[in-house]
PDB file of C-alpha atoms in Angstrom:
ATOM      1  CA  MET A   1      -1.344  -0.035  17.907  1.00  0.00           C
ATOM      2  CA  ILE A   2       0.769   2.271  16.762  1.00  0.00           C
ATOM      3  CA  PRO A   3       3.557   4.677  19.522  1.00  0.00           C
ATOM      4  CA  MET A   4       3.001   6.898  20.371  1.00  0.00           C
ATOM      5  CA  LEU A   5       6.505   9.462  19.046  1.00  0.00           C
ATOM      6  CA  VAL A   6       6.011  12.396  21.577  1.00  0.00           C
ATOM      7  CA  PRO A   7       6.405  11.251  25.384  1.00  0.00           C
ATOM      8  CA  ALA A   8       3.104  12.151  27.140  1.00  0.00           C
ATOM      9  CA  GLU A   9       4.918  13.773  29.232  1.00  0.00           C
ATOM     10  CA  VAL A  10       6.418  16.382  26.962  1.00  0.00           C
ATOM     11  CA  SER A  11       4.296  19.265  25.725  1.00  0.00           C
ATOM     12  CA  ALA A  12       3.789  20.676  22.365  1.00  0.00           C
ATOM     13  CA  VAL A  13       4.402  24.752  23.655  1.00  0.00           C
ATOM     14  CA  TYR A  14       2.347  27.221  21.438  1.00  0.00           C
ATOM     15  CA  ASN A  15       3.367  30.786  20.889  1.00  0.00           C
ATOM     16  CA  PRO A  16       1.408  32.766  19.181  1.00  0.00           C
ATOM     17  CA  ILE A  17       4.377  35.510  19.179  1.00  0.00           C
ATOM     18  CA  LEU A  18       6.324  32.968  17.737  1.00  0.00           C
ATOM     19  CA  ALA A  19       3.063  32.335  15.415  1.00  0.00           C
ATOM     20  CA  GLU A  20       3.047  35.494  14.133  1.00  0.00           C
ATOM     21  CA  ILE A  21       6.234  36.346  13.415  1.00  0.00           C
ATOM     22  CA  PHE A  22       6.113  33.243  11.285  1.00  0.00           C
ATOM     23  CA  PHE A  23       3.962  34.611   9.128  1.00  0.00           C
ATOM     24  CA  ALA A  24       5.319  37.917   9.155  1.00  0.00           C
ATOM     25  CA  ILE A  25       7.935  37.100   6.964  1.00  0.00           C
ATOM     26  CA  ILE A  26       5.599  34.859   4.740  1.00  0.00           C
ATOM     27  CA  GLY A  27       3.646  38.327   4.321  1.00  0.00           C
ATOM     28  CA  LEU A  28       6.910  40.169   3.649  1.00  0.00           C
ATOM     29  CA  ALA A  29       8.338  37.537   1.342  1.00  0.00           C
ATOM     30  CA  PHE A  30       4.624  37.858  -0.756  1.00  0.00           C
ATOM     31  CA  VAL A  31       5.090  42.317  -0.800  1.00  0.00           C
ATOM     32  CA  ALA A  32       8.426  41.548  -1.914  1.00  0.00           C
ATOM     33  CA  THR A  33       7.467  39.845  -4.794  1.00  0.00           C
ATOM     34  CA  GLY A  34       4.845  42.173  -5.081  1.00  0.00           C
ATOM     35  CA  VAL A  35       7.064  45.186  -4.574  1.00  0.00           C
ATOM     36  CA  LYS A  36       9.051  43.550  -7.845  1.00  0.00           C
ATOM     37  CA  ALA A  37       5.925  43.420 -10.426  1.00  0.00           C
ATOM     38  CA  PHE A  38       5.492  46.868  -9.657  1.00  0.00           C
ATOM     39  CA  ARG A  39       9.099  47.681 -10.400  1.00  0.00           C
ATOM     40  CA  ASP A  40       8.874  45.149 -13.774  1.00  0.00           C
ATOM     41  CA  THR A  41       6.622  48.423 -16.718  1.00  0.00           C
ATOM     42  CA  ALA A  42       7.901  46.046 -19.427  1.00  0.00           C
ATOM     43  CA  THR A  43       5.413  42.867 -18.549  1.00  0.00           C
ATOM     44  CA  ALA A  44       2.031  44.113 -19.602  1.00  0.00           C
ATOM     45  CA  LYS A  45       0.159  43.610 -16.363  1.00  0.00           C
ATOM     46  CA  HIS A  46       2.514  44.544 -13.661  1.00  0.00           C
ATOM     47  CA  LEU A  47       0.380  45.978 -12.021  1.00  0.00           C
ATOM     48  CA  THR A  48      -2.867  43.776 -11.198  1.00  0.00           C
ATOM     49  CA  THR A  49       0.574  41.281 -10.505  1.00  0.00           C
ATOM     50  CA  GLY A  50       1.795  43.318  -8.013  1.00  0.00           C
ATOM     51  CA  ILE A  51      -1.835  44.170  -6.158  1.00  0.00           C
ATOM     52  CA  PHE A  52      -2.570  40.347  -5.779  1.00  0.00           C
ATOM     53  CA  TRP A  53       0.648  39.999  -3.911  1.00  0.00           C
ATOM     54  CA  THR A  54       0.678  42.872  -1.939  1.00  0.00           C
ATOM     55  CA  ILE A  55      -3.042  41.838  -0.899  1.00  0.00           C
ATOM     56  CA  MET A  56      -2.276  38.393   0.165  1.00  0.00           C
ATOM     57  CA  GLY A  57       0.887  39.935   2.311  1.00  0.00           C
ATOM     58  CA  VAL A  58      -0.692  42.761   4.362  1.00  0.00           C
ATOM     59  CA  CYS A  59      -2.984  39.438   5.022  1.00  0.00           C
ATOM     60  CA  PHE A  60      -1.028  36.706   5.773  1.00  0.00           C
ATOM     61  CA  ILE A  61       1.235  40.686   7.809  1.00  0.00           C
ATOM     62  CA  ILE A  62      -1.913  41.829   9.821  1.00  0.00           C
ATOM     63  CA  GLY A  63      -4.649  40.905   8.666  1.00  0.00           C
ATOM     64  CA  LYS A  64      -5.458  39.128  12.417  1.00  0.00           C
ATOM     65  CA  TYR A  65      -5.449  42.827  14.173  1.00  0.00           C
ATOM     66  CA  ILE A  66      -7.779  44.301  10.754  1.00  0.00           C
ATOM     67  CA  PRO A  67     -11.518  44.051  10.048  1.00  0.00           C
ATOM     68  CA  SER A  68     -12.936  40.118   9.008  1.00  0.00           C
ATOM     69  CA  TRP A  69     -15.352  41.624   6.039  1.00  0.00           C
ATOM     70  CA  ILE A  70     -11.850  43.785   5.670  1.00  0.00           C
ATOM     71  CA  VAL A  71     -10.111  41.078   5.368  1.00  0.00           C
ATOM     72  CA  GLY A  72     -12.997  38.924   3.186  1.00  0.00           C
ATOM     73  CA  VAL A  73     -13.129  41.795   0.854  1.00  0.00           C
ATOM     74  CA  LEU A  74      -8.874  41.929   0.248  1.00  0.00           C
ATOM     75  CA  ILE A  75      -9.395  37.640  -0.906  1.00  0.00           C
ATOM     76  CA  VAL A  76     -12.753  38.602  -2.726  1.00  0.00           C
ATOM     77  CA  ALA A  77     -10.654  40.911  -4.876  1.00  0.00           C
ATOM     78  CA  SER A  78      -7.091  38.487  -4.866  1.00  0.00           C
ATOM     79  CA  ALA A  79     -10.073  35.885  -5.980  1.00  0.00           C
ATOM     80  CA  VAL A  80     -11.091  39.032  -9.202  1.00  0.00           C
ATOM     81  CA  ILE A  81      -7.783  39.149 -10.270  1.00  0.00           C
ATOM     82  CA  THR A  82      -6.547  36.152 -10.561  1.00  0.00           C
ATOM     83  CA  ALA A  83     -10.132  34.682 -12.235  1.00  0.00           C
ATOM     84  CA  ILE A  84      -9.717  37.816 -15.250  1.00  0.00           C
ATOM     85  CA  GLY A  85      -5.249  36.290 -15.347  1.00  0.00           C
ATOM     86  CA  GLY A  86      -4.373  39.758 -13.970  1.00  0.00           C
ATOM     87  CA  VAL A  87      -1.136  37.215 -12.434  1.00  0.00           C
ATOM     88  CA  VAL A  88       1.618  37.147 -14.182  1.00  0.00           C
ATOM     89  CA  GLN A  89       5.382  35.933 -14.114  1.00  0.00           C
ATOM     90  CA  THR A  90       7.572  39.304 -13.941  1.00  0.00           C
ATOM     91  CA  LYS A  91      10.849  39.363 -15.146  1.00  0.00           C
ATOM     92  CA  ASN A  92      13.588  37.051 -12.828  1.00  0.00           C
ATOM     93  CA  ASP A  93      17.083  36.510 -13.745  1.00  0.00           C
ATOM     94  CA  VAL A  94      17.713  32.490 -14.079  1.00  0.00           C
ATOM     95  CA  PRO A  95      20.876  31.643 -14.179  1.00  0.00           C
ATOM     96  CA  THR A  96      21.958  30.254 -17.486  1.00  0.00           C
ATOM     97  CA  LYS A  97      22.100  25.877 -18.619  1.00  0.00           C
ATOM     98  CA  GLU A  98      25.963  25.965 -17.860  1.00  0.00           C
ATOM     99  CA  GLU A  99      25.950  28.001 -14.624  1.00  0.00           C
ATOM    100  CA  THR A 100      22.890  25.623 -13.500  1.00  0.00           C
ATOM    101  CA  ARG A 101      25.157  22.701 -14.750  1.00  0.00           C
ATOM    102  CA  ALA A 102      27.927  24.210 -13.207  1.00  0.00           C
ATOM    103  CA  ASN A 103      27.150  24.447  -9.387  1.00  0.00           C
ATOM    104  CA  ALA A 104      25.427  21.494  -9.697  1.00  0.00           C
ATOM    105  CA  ASP A 105      29.315  19.931 -10.070  1.00  0.00           C
ATOM    106  CA  ARG A 106      30.228  21.475  -7.992  1.00  0.00           C
ATOM    107  CA  ILE A 107      27.249  20.951  -4.849  1.00  0.00           C
ATOM    108  CA  GLY A 108      26.373  17.511  -5.933  1.00  0.00           C
ATOM    109  CA  TYR A 109      23.850  15.688  -3.035  1.00  0.00           C
ATOM    110  CA  LYS A 110      24.820  18.563  -0.676  1.00  0.00           C
ATOM    111  CA  ILE A 111      21.682  20.402  -2.120  1.00  0.00           C
ATOM    112  CA  PHE A 112      19.523  17.713  -0.231  1.00  0.00           C
ATOM    113  CA  ILE A 113      20.697  18.292   3.241  1.00  0.00           C
ATOM    114  CA  PRO A 114      18.847  21.639   3.398  1.00  0.00           C
ATOM    115  CA  ALA A 115      16.013  19.989   2.528  1.00  0.00           C
ATOM    116  CA  LEU A 116      16.328  16.383   4.911  1.00  0.00           C
ATOM    117  CA  MET A 117      16.709  19.706   7.713  1.00  0.00           C
ATOM    118  CA  LEU A 118      13.744  20.758   7.282  1.00  0.00           C
ATOM    119  CA  ALA A 119      12.334  17.537   7.850  1.00  0.00           C
ATOM    120  CA  LEU A 120      14.671  16.742  10.630  1.00  0.00           C
ATOM    121  CA  VAL A 121      14.691  19.559  12.596  1.00  0.00           C
ATOM    122  CA  SER A 122      10.804  20.212  12.242  1.00  0.00           C
ATOM    123  CA  VAL A 123      10.720  16.623  13.720  1.00  0.00           C
ATOM    124  CA  ILE A 124      12.569  16.590  16.261  1.00  0.00           C
ATOM    125  CA  ALA A 125      11.732  20.150  17.891  1.00  0.00           C
ATOM    126  CA  ALA A 126       7.815  18.639  17.930  1.00  0.00           C
ATOM    127  CA  TRP A 127       8.807  15.103  19.827  1.00  0.00           C
ATOM    128  CA  LEU A 128      10.569  17.264  22.815  1.00  0.00           C
ATOM    129  CA  GLY A 129       7.398  19.964  23.282  1.00  0.00           C
ATOM    130  CA  LEU A 130       9.295  23.225  22.235  1.00  0.00           C
ATOM    131  CA  VAL A 131       6.985  24.566  20.390  1.00  0.00           C
ATOM    132  CA  SER A 132       4.173  23.488  18.008  1.00  0.00           C
ATOM    133  CA  GLY A 133       4.055  21.448  15.162  1.00  0.00           C
ATOM    134  CA  ASN A 134       3.434  24.702  13.037  1.00  0.00           C
ATOM    135  CA  ASN A 135       5.590  26.462  14.625  1.00  0.00           C
ATOM    136  CA  ALA A 136       8.772  23.543  14.624  1.00  0.00           C
ATOM    137  CA  ILE A 137       8.053  24.282  10.578  1.00  0.00           C
ATOM    138  CA  GLY A 138       8.947  27.667  10.485  1.00  0.00           C
ATOM    139  CA  VAL A 139      12.282  26.946  13.192  1.00  0.00           C
ATOM    140  CA  SER A 140      12.974  24.448  10.745  1.00  0.00           C
ATOM    141  CA  ALA A 141      12.958  26.698   8.354  1.00  0.00           C
ATOM    142  CA  ILE A 142      15.246  28.287   9.454  1.00  0.00           C
ATOM    143  CA  PHE A 143      17.986  25.903   9.697  1.00  0.00           C
ATOM    144  CA  GLY A 144      17.340  24.919   6.140  1.00  0.00           C
ATOM    145  CA  ALA A 145      17.749  28.650   5.321  1.00  0.00           C
ATOM    146  CA  ILE A 146      21.517  28.673   7.355  1.00  0.00           C
ATOM    147  CA  ALA A 147      22.629  25.199   5.295  1.00  0.00           C
ATOM    148  CA  VAL A 148      21.503  26.890   2.003  1.00  0.00           C
ATOM    149  CA  PHE A 149      24.044  30.073   2.723  1.00  0.00           C
ATOM    150  CA  ALA A 150      26.794  27.141   4.247  1.00  0.00           C
ATOM    151  CA  ILE A 151      26.708  25.105   1.751  1.00  0.00           C
ATOM    152  CA  THR A 152      26.206  27.108  -1.310  1.00  0.00           C
ATOM    153  CA  LYS A 153      28.001  30.238   0.020  1.00  0.00           C
ATOM    154  CA  ALA A 154      25.271  32.743  -1.405  1.00  0.00           C
ATOM    155  CA  PRO A 155      24.874  36.264  -1.089  1.00  0.00           C
ATOM    156  CA  ALA A 156      22.370  36.924   1.553  1.00  0.00           C
ATOM    157  CA  LYS A 157      19.931  38.835  -1.176  1.00  0.00           C
ATOM    158  CA  SER A 158      19.302  35.598  -3.273  1.00  0.00           C
ATOM    159  CA  ILE A 159      16.961  35.067  -0.154  1.00  0.00           C
ATOM    160  CA  VAL A 160      14.532  37.456  -1.222  1.00  0.00           C
ATOM    161  CA  THR A 161      15.101  37.047  -4.487  1.00  0.00           C
ATOM    162  CA  GLU A 162      14.677  33.339  -5.265  1.00  0.00           C
ATOM    163  CA  GLY A 163      11.947  33.731  -3.187  1.00  0.00           C
ATOM    164  CA  SER A 164      10.215  35.691  -5.209  1.00  0.00           C
ATOM    165  CA  ARG A 165      11.243  34.126  -8.107  1.00  0.00           C
ATOM    166  CA  LEU A 166       9.595  30.146  -6.173  1.00  0.00           C
ATOM    167  CA  LEU A 167       6.767  32.563  -5.988  1.00  0.00           C
ATOM    168  CA  ASP A 168       5.695  33.422  -9.716  1.00  0.00           C
ATOM    169  CA  ASN A 169       7.034  30.190 -10.834  1.00  0.00           C
ATOM    170  CA  MET A 170       4.687  29.327  -8.754  1.00  0.00           C
ATOM    171  CA  GLY A 171       1.574  32.272  -8.759  1.00  0.00           C
ATOM    172  CA  PRO A 172      -1.874  31.673  -7.093  1.00  0.00           C
ATOM    173  CA  VAL A 173      -2.013  27.884  -6.699  1.00  0.00           C
ATOM    174  CA  ALA A 174       0.291  28.457  -3.530  1.00  0.00           C
ATOM    175  CA  PHE A 175      -3.217  29.475  -2.008  1.00  0.00           C
ATOM    176  CA  LEU A 176      -5.185  26.727  -3.021  1.00  0.00           C
ATOM    177  CA  PRO A 177      -4.316  24.040  -0.122  1.00  0.00           C
ATOM    178  CA  GLN A 178      -6.037  26.843   2.260  1.00  0.00           C
ATOM    179  CA  LEU A 179      -8.907  28.307   0.807  1.00  0.00           C
ATOM    180  CA  LEU A 180      -9.593  24.233  -0.274  1.00  0.00           C
ATOM    181  CA  ALA A 181      -9.223  23.084   4.061  1.00  0.00           C
ATOM    182  CA  ALA A 182     -11.387  26.454   4.731  1.00  0.00           C
ATOM    183  CA  LEU A 183     -13.993  25.167   2.026  1.00  0.00           C
ATOM    184  CA  GLY A 184     -13.649  21.656   4.417  1.00  0.00           C
ATOM    185  CA  VAL A 185     -14.883  23.554   7.091  1.00  0.00           C
ATOM    186  CA  LEU A 186     -17.249  25.547   5.118  1.00  0.00           C
ATOM    187  CA  PHE A 187     -18.687  22.245   4.178  1.00  0.00           C
ATOM    188  CA  THR A 188     -18.952  20.294   6.707  1.00  0.00           C
ATOM    189  CA  ALA A 189     -21.193  23.790   9.047  1.00  0.00           C
ATOM    190  CA  CYS A 190     -23.651  23.648   5.912  1.00  0.00           C
ATOM    191  CA  GLY A 191     -24.290  20.040   6.289  1.00  0.00           C
ATOM    192  CA  VAL A 192     -22.913  18.189   3.171  1.00  0.00           C
ATOM    193  CA  GLY A 193     -21.578  15.322   5.394  1.00  0.00           C
ATOM    194  CA  ASP A 194     -25.384  14.404   6.050  1.00  0.00           C
ATOM    195  CA  VAL A 195     -26.205  15.127   2.374  1.00  0.00           C
ATOM    196  CA  ILE A 196     -24.107  12.405   1.016  1.00  0.00           C
ATOM    197  CA  SER A 197     -25.161   9.884   3.755  1.00  0.00           C
ATOM    198  CA  SER A 198     -28.608  10.571   2.738  1.00  0.00           C
ATOM    199  CA  GLY A 199     -27.897   9.482  -0.715  1.00  0.00           C
ATOM    200  CA  VAL A 200     -25.474   6.833   0.870  1.00  0.00           C
ATOM    201  CA  ALA A 201     -28.143   5.607   1.882  1.00  0.00           C
ATOM    202  CA  SER A 202     -29.836   3.664  -0.462  1.00  0.00           C
ATOM    203  CA  ILE A 203     -26.464   2.494  -2.333  1.00  0.00           C
ATOM    204  CA  ILE A 204     -24.757   0.045   0.690  1.00  0.00           C
ATOM    205  CA  PRO A 205     -27.223  -2.745   0.986  1.00  0.00           C
ATOM    206  CA  ASP A 206     -28.080  -3.526   4.594  1.00  0.00           C
ATOM    207  CA  GLY A 207     -24.858  -5.418   6.605  1.00  0.00           C
ATOM    208  CA  SER A 208     -23.072  -4.894   3.553  1.00  0.00           C
ATOM    209  CA  ARG A 209     -19.255  -4.172   5.742  1.00  0.00           C
ATOM    210  CA  PHE A 210     -17.200  -3.994   2.060  1.00  0.00           C
ATOM    211  CA  ILE A 211     -19.412  -2.420   0.233  1.00  0.00           C
ATOM    212  CA  ALA A 212     -19.321   0.601   3.373  1.00  0.00           C
ATOM    213  CA  THR A 213     -15.776  -0.160   2.964  1.00  0.00           C
ATOM    214  CA  ALA A 214     -15.414   0.198  -0.615  1.00  0.00           C
ATOM    215  CA  VAL A 215     -17.431   3.550  -0.807  1.00  0.00           C
ATOM    216  CA  TYR A 216     -16.139   5.152   2.424  1.00  0.00           C
ATOM    217  CA  CYS A 217     -12.723   4.765   0.787  1.00  0.00           C
ATOM    218  CA  ILE A 218     -13.427   5.659  -3.335  1.00  0.00           C
ATOM    219  CA  GLY A 219     -15.592   8.183  -1.622  1.00  0.00           C
ATOM    220  CA  MET A 220     -12.671   9.578   0.264  1.00  0.00           C
ATOM    221  CA  ALA A 221     -10.264   9.654  -2.994  1.00  0.00           C
ATOM    222  CA  LEU A 222     -13.838  10.903  -5.157  1.00  0.00           C
ATOM    223  CA  PHE A 223     -13.396  14.612  -2.580  1.00  0.00           C
ATOM    224  CA  THR A 224     -10.304  14.706  -1.991  1.00  0.00           C
ATOM    225  CA  MET A 225      -9.335  15.062  -6.208  1.00  0.00           C
ATOM    226  CA  ILE A 226     -13.373  17.887  -5.925  1.00  0.00           C
ATOM    227  CA  MET A 227     -11.721  19.604  -2.730  1.00  0.00           C
ATOM    228  CA  GLY A 228      -7.722  19.100  -3.363  1.00  0.00           C
ATOM    229  CA  ASN A 229      -7.284  18.401   0.126  1.00  0.00           C
ATOM    230  CA  GLY A 230      -7.380  15.286   1.828  1.00  0.00           C
ATOM    231  CA  PHE A 231      -7.763  16.878   5.105  1.00  0.00           C
ATOM    232  CA  ALA A 232     -10.596  18.792   3.728  1.00  0.00           C
ATOM    233  CA  ALA A 233     -12.565  15.656   1.751  1.00  0.00           C
ATOM    234  CA  PHE A 234     -12.083  14.096   5.404  1.00  0.00           C
ATOM    235  CA  SER A 235     -14.145  15.861   7.370  1.00  0.00           C
ATOM    236  CA  VAL A 236     -17.337  15.976   5.091  1.00  0.00           C
ATOM    237  CA  ILE A 237     -16.659  12.080   4.416  1.00  0.00           C
ATOM    238  CA  THR A 238     -16.104  11.210   7.078  1.00  0.00           C
ATOM    239  CA  VAL A 239     -19.588  12.448   9.527  1.00  0.00           C
ATOM    240  CA  GLY A 240     -21.350  11.618   5.612  1.00  0.00           C
ATOM    241  CA  ILE A 241     -20.172   7.733   5.434  1.00  0.00           C
ATOM    242  CA  GLY A 242     -16.611   6.237   8.003  1.00  0.00           C
ATOM    243  CA  ILE A 243     -18.964   7.192  11.119  1.00  0.00           C
ATOM    244  CA  PRO A 244     -22.226   5.896  10.127  1.00  0.00           C
ATOM    245  CA  PHE A 245     -21.671   2.862   7.482  1.00  0.00           C
ATOM    246  CA  LEU A 246     -18.823   1.561   9.648  1.00  0.00           C
ATOM    247  CA  ILE A 247     -17.638   2.979  12.973  1.00  0.00           C
ATOM    248  CA  MET A 248     -21.620   2.348  13.817  1.00  0.00           C
ATOM    249  CA  GLN A 249     -21.076  -0.855  12.833  1.00  0.00           C
ATOM    250  CA  GLY A 250     -18.152  -1.897  14.596  1.00  0.00           C
ATOM    251  CA  ALA A 251     -15.547  -0.720  12.659  1.00  0.00           C
ATOM    252  CA  ASN A 252     -12.102  -0.055  14.434  1.00  0.00           C
ATOM    253  CA  PRO A 253     -12.199   3.957  13.930  1.00  0.00           C
ATOM    254  CA  VAL A 254      -8.630   4.165  14.635  1.00  0.00           C
ATOM    255  CA  VAL A 255      -8.423   2.295  11.706  1.00  0.00           C
ATOM    256  CA  VAL A 256     -10.951   3.906   9.580  1.00  0.00           C
ATOM    257  CA  GLY A 257      -9.888   7.509  10.430  1.00  0.00           C
ATOM    258  CA  ALA A 258      -5.589   6.604   9.952  1.00  0.00           C
ATOM    259  CA  LEU A 259      -6.448   4.611   6.448  1.00  0.00           C
ATOM    260  CA  GLY A 260      -9.381   6.930   5.185  1.00  0.00           C
ATOM    261  CA  LEU A 261      -7.215   9.570   5.699  1.00  0.00           C
ATOM    262  CA  THR A 262      -4.694   8.451   2.790  1.00  0.00           C
ATOM    263  CA  ALA A 263      -7.149   6.302   0.779  1.00  0.00           C
ATOM    264  CA  GLY A 264      -8.158  10.556   0.350  1.00  0.00           C
ATOM    265  CA  TYR A 265      -4.758  10.780  -0.549  1.00  0.00           C
ATOM    266  CA  CYS A 266      -4.681   8.398  -3.457  1.00  0.00           C
ATOM    267  CA  GLY A 267      -7.162  10.963  -5.070  1.00  0.00           C
ATOM    268  CA  THR A 268      -4.604  13.920  -3.888  1.00  0.00           C
ATOM    269  CA  LEU A 269      -2.236  11.855  -6.670  1.00  0.00           C
ATOM    270  CA  LEU A 270      -5.111  12.129  -9.344  1.00  0.00           C
ATOM    271  CA  THR A 271      -6.330  15.808  -9.470  1.00  0.00           C
ATOM    272  CA  PRO A 272      -4.717  19.095 -10.224  1.00  0.00           C
ATOM    273  CA  MET A 273      -6.740  21.237  -7.643  1.00  0.00           C
ATOM    274  CA  ALA A 274      -3.982  19.728  -5.734  1.00  0.00           C
ATOM    275  CA  ALA A 275      -2.103  22.503  -6.632  1.00  0.00           C
ATOM    276  CA  ASN A 276       1.110  22.496  -4.518  1.00  0.00           C
ATOM    277  CA  PHE A 277       1.112  18.776  -5.324  1.00  0.00           C
ATOM    278  CA  ASN A 278       0.964  18.409  -8.525  1.00  0.00           C
ATOM    279  CA  ILE A 279       0.849  21.478 -10.715  1.00  0.00           C
ATOM    280  CA  MET A 280       3.804  23.718  -8.815  1.00  0.00           C
ATOM    281  CA  PRO A 281       6.319  20.745  -9.666  1.00  0.00           C
ATOM    282  CA  ALA A 282       4.863  20.502 -12.720  1.00  0.00           C
ATOM    283  CA  ALA A 283       5.234  24.435 -13.385  1.00  0.00           C
ATOM    284  CA  LEU A 284       8.982  24.433 -11.467  1.00  0.00           C
ATOM    285  CA  LEU A 285      10.127  21.189 -13.174  1.00  0.00           C
ATOM    286  CA  GLU A 286       9.148  23.520 -16.750  1.00  0.00           C
ATOM    287  CA  THR A 287       7.530  19.509 -18.107  1.00  0.00           C
ATOM    288  CA  LYS A 288       6.232  20.067 -21.379  1.00  0.00           C
ATOM    289  CA  SER A 289       2.278  19.306 -19.943  1.00  0.00           C
ATOM    290  CA  LYS A 290       1.508  20.216 -16.237  1.00  0.00           C
ATOM    291  CA  TYR A 291      -0.241  17.472 -16.112  1.00  0.00           C
ATOM    292  CA  ALA A 292       2.791  14.475 -16.580  1.00  0.00           C
ATOM    293  CA  ILE A 293       2.942  14.061 -13.428  1.00  0.00           C
ATOM    294  CA  ILE A 294      -1.206  13.318 -12.339  1.00  0.00           C
ATOM    295  CA  LYS A 295      -0.168  10.970 -15.530  1.00  0.00           C
ATOM    296  CA  ALA A 296       2.735   9.257 -14.278  1.00  0.00           C
ATOM    297  CA  GLN A 297       1.314   8.596 -10.273  1.00  0.00           C
ATOM    298  CA  ALA A 298      -2.541   7.586 -11.435  1.00  0.00           C
ATOM    299  CA  PRO A 299      -1.334   3.550 -11.853  1.00  0.00           C
ATOM    300  CA  THR A 300       0.191   3.569  -8.374  1.00  0.00           C
ATOM    301  CA  ALA A 301      -3.103   5.382  -7.319  1.00  0.00           C
ATOM    302  CA  VAL A 302      -5.312   3.539  -8.075  1.00  0.00           C
ATOM    303  CA  VAL A 303      -3.109   0.151  -7.305  1.00  0.00           C
ATOM    304  CA  MET A 304      -3.703   1.917  -3.819  1.00  0.00           C
ATOM    305  CA  LEU A 305      -6.755   3.175  -3.389  1.00  0.00           C
ATOM    306  CA  ILE A 306      -7.940  -0.988  -4.148  1.00  0.00           C
ATOM    307  CA  ILE A 307      -4.960  -1.511  -1.336  1.00  0.00           C
ATOM    308  CA  HIS A 308      -6.972   0.547   1.035  1.00  0.00           C
ATOM    309  CA  ILE A 309      -9.925  -0.863   0.881  1.00  0.00           C
ATOM    310  CA  PHE A 310      -9.292  -4.256   1.942  1.00  0.00           C
ATOM    311  CA  LEU A 311      -7.000  -3.150   4.874  1.00  0.00           C
ATOM    312  CA  MET A 312      -9.665  -1.558   6.366  1.00  0.00           C
ATOM    313  CA  TYR A 313     -12.055  -3.805   5.512  1.00  0.00           C
ATOM    314  CA  PHE A 314      -9.347  -7.207   7.707  1.00  0.00           C
ATOM    315  CA  TRP A 315      -7.887  -5.186  10.350  1.00  0.00           C
ATOM    316  CA  ALA A 316     -11.607  -2.245  11.186  1.00  0.00           C
ATOM    317  CA  PHE A 317     -13.617  -4.778  11.147  1.00  0.00           C
TER     318      PHE A 317
END
């Protein structure tokens, strides 16, 4: 058994007000990106781009306080704008190669300190039970931003300009993980897991634990590739395959759950649907092919999936 990382006597404090503050800050970043698009009259689709980012900003800032049907209409509108190619990258002040090289030489490896602080502060805050997991990420982002300014000596406005440039590079795919996670919940509520269970029953021979394990792990990877989100796939595939064909046959649910989710992550390495992992980095790195990261990860993903099948088979039963 893996020991708990959080002391048993400490419970994370969920502060809804703090959570709403972080959502509002994120929404303001979207609105700022929208305002920048509205001002960029030289870009042909600056109006639709500005509307898209403003819609998302409104949803994040006041979505909780307005009727749900209005939020639904706004989301559908943003989807239509995306579908017709109405969201484009607007003009950004990008540093020259010489400036980038000079800054890299000046700052060196210290540039990784803010990124490390994101993980370190969030883990410590959650471990001490000071804030909930989601709020801990927001708190760590504040510390990370402070570290960035301390190291780079950048002007305060860069937190807006560079944030908008990053969102511009990512585009609508920045919201794909949230939408796919919601889709996974919807699939589970609609009984997709039961349909999968009925179909798999004709494939897995009675008493064949190894084949059941292989089907579960491969199913997790494939459904994650479709959904683009391991958490979304986990609820559907575990209900449809993991529980009836593994846990009900005596498998350790802790092992099945832990390795099942990471088996899904093997699929994450192989799909463009996991845009935040595979497509956005390619866009930020400006690779020649937007699938370059997936191609590099594919051999490792396949090997790790095979290892997962054997680990689950030997450890769960």
